[in-house]
XYZ file of C-alpha atoms in Angstrom:
179
model
C 8.940 146.110 53.781
C 6.688 148.576 55.494
C 8.570 150.719 58.034
C 6.655 151.936 61.060
C 8.786 153.637 63.639
C 7.283 156.212 65.925
C 9.376 159.092 67.233
C 8.357 161.112 70.227
C 9.999 163.879 72.195
C 9.185 163.320 75.810
C 9.207 166.342 78.086
C 10.128 166.621 81.736
C 6.684 165.315 82.628
C 7.553 161.808 81.434
C 6.454 160.106 84.646
C 8.189 156.753 84.172
C 11.629 158.294 83.817
C 10.975 160.626 86.709
C 9.890 157.729 88.906
C 12.834 155.534 87.942
C 15.511 158.177 88.267
C 14.082 160.624 90.757
C 15.308 163.281 88.350
C 13.774 165.208 85.508
C 15.137 164.346 82.071
C 14.116 164.890 78.498
C 14.377 161.842 76.266
C 13.788 160.968 72.683
C 11.730 157.808 72.391
C 11.353 155.533 69.372
C 9.012 152.581 69.037
C 8.841 149.748 66.560
C 6.606 146.737 65.987
C 6.768 143.340 64.394
C 6.027 141.489 62.282
C 5.772 144.779 60.346
C 9.588 145.024 60.474
C 10.141 148.185 62.448
C 11.012 146.467 65.756
C 13.971 144.591 64.283
C 15.020 147.673 62.313
C 15.028 149.709 65.512
C 17.018 147.081 67.459
C 19.662 146.884 64.730
C 19.803 150.693 64.604
C 20.533 150.842 68.340
C 23.409 148.381 67.907
C 24.787 150.192 64.848
C 24.776 153.578 66.618
C 26.719 152.303 69.644
C 30.159 153.881 69.891
C 31.775 152.364 72.991
C 29.712 149.670 74.687
C 26.776 147.314 74.126
C 25.295 145.309 76.991
C 22.595 142.904 75.819
C 20.443 140.546 77.846
C 17.922 138.365 76.166
C 15.746 135.320 76.215
C 15.536 133.786 72.736
C 18.530 134.514 70.494
C 18.423 133.439 66.842
C 18.214 136.663 64.813
C 20.755 136.757 61.969
C 20.333 140.558 61.744
C 21.111 141.062 65.430
C 24.064 138.641 65.300
C 25.466 140.429 62.250
C 25.073 143.854 63.889
C 26.750 142.704 67.128
C 29.701 141.172 65.251
C 30.075 144.347 63.166
C 30.043 146.443 66.359
C 32.772 144.271 67.871
C 34.851 144.644 64.689
C 34.611 148.431 64.850
C 35.951 148.382 68.415
C 32.787 148.459 70.520
C 32.915 146.478 73.776
C 30.056 143.969 73.377
C 28.846 141.720 76.202
C 25.826 139.429 76.034
C 23.970 137.418 78.687
C 21.214 135.052 77.565
C 18.765 132.668 79.143
C 20.382 129.231 79.287
C 17.317 127.049 78.729
C 15.742 129.297 76.082
C 18.763 128.855 73.826
C 19.289 125.099 73.669
C 18.088 124.709 70.068
C 20.357 124.458 67.044
C 19.477 127.934 65.722
C 20.298 129.520 69.074
C 23.535 127.577 69.413
C 24.574 128.618 65.898
C 23.907 132.293 66.693
C 25.715 132.030 70.030
C 28.696 130.284 68.417
C 28.971 133.062 65.830
C 29.167 135.810 68.431
C 31.452 133.836 70.778
C 33.799 133.038 67.893
C 33.854 136.763 67.028
C 35.353 137.431 70.465
C 32.161 138.736 72.060
C 31.880 137.931 75.763
C 28.838 135.685 76.213
C 27.297 134.146 79.291
C 24.201 132.028 79.788
C 22.094 132.391 82.905
C 20.244 129.436 84.428
C 19.639 131.058 87.828
C 15.967 131.709 87.082
C 13.126 129.650 85.666
C 13.617 131.915 82.654
C 15.673 135.045 82.140
C 13.003 136.840 80.155
C 14.708 140.237 79.875
C 15.053 141.766 76.419
C 17.293 144.785 76.865
C 20.161 146.532 75.128
C 22.072 149.294 76.907
C 24.475 151.312 74.765
C 27.190 153.757 75.762
C 25.758 154.109 79.274
C 23.071 156.422 77.839
C 20.536 154.549 75.725
C 18.131 151.695 76.514
C 16.193 149.419 74.154
C 13.554 147.190 75.739
C 10.152 145.670 75.037
C 8.707 142.293 74.185
C 10.922 141.819 71.112
C 13.098 138.726 71.470
C 16.296 138.807 69.452
C 14.976 136.021 67.257
C 13.763 135.304 63.763
C 10.296 134.440 65.084
C 10.026 137.808 66.845
C 10.990 139.613 63.665
C 8.809 137.698 61.221
C 6.031 135.783 63.001
C 5.156 137.252 66.390
C 3.390 140.418 67.405
C 6.140 142.250 69.314
C 7.240 145.737 70.293
C 10.542 147.537 70.870
C 11.028 150.808 72.703
C 14.222 152.882 72.709
C 14.957 155.636 75.197
C 17.783 157.780 73.808
C 20.077 159.838 76.023
C 18.786 158.746 79.422
C 21.942 158.029 81.458
C 20.080 157.704 84.764
C 17.719 155.099 83.318
C 20.642 153.354 81.582
C 22.450 153.187 84.930
C 19.519 151.343 86.556
C 19.297 148.910 83.631
C 23.077 148.406 83.710
C 22.866 147.411 87.381
C 20.154 144.885 86.511
C 22.208 143.617 83.545
C 25.277 143.245 85.787
C 23.316 141.159 88.306
C 22.322 138.742 85.525
C 25.836 138.696 84.068
C 27.269 137.879 87.503
C 24.947 134.862 87.818
C 25.763 133.605 84.323
C 28.274 131.038 83.159
C 30.779 131.681 80.379
C 29.608 130.179 77.091
C 32.056 128.013 75.197
C 31.488 127.837 71.447
C 30.777 124.294 70.217
C 32.658 124.876 66.956
């Protein structure tokens, strides 16, 4: 597998962070792409590096690698909470992935409040944000052209994303595993 992950050090002039937070921050940024493999690698890395909390919101959810990483995080004591689009996860592969994480004791909600909940975001430890087009799915990892972007150590940005995540969580319904 070819690994393409870009690493950048972003200075205080990083306009997006400045606009979002109103403050000046330095951040380390990593990017990955699929189907080359680096997007999924980067997403799994974000999950594996989490120490206290993982908040995930997604659209399509079928990735065995992401499921495995989330379950492993839960087992090592990380608080893991997931909110997914309700209609985008009605297939058997999605239900199997959702059942695995629910049966591992991971809090899971599905959100049907919108035509689609198209967010693809992971917030870890109140400091780090992964986002981009990359769905947490096998197709995103192996078939689609996708991207993932991680902003490391940006608590002000993570706070804004956490508020957005919470609004989607609040509108979701608890998922009950089918087996």
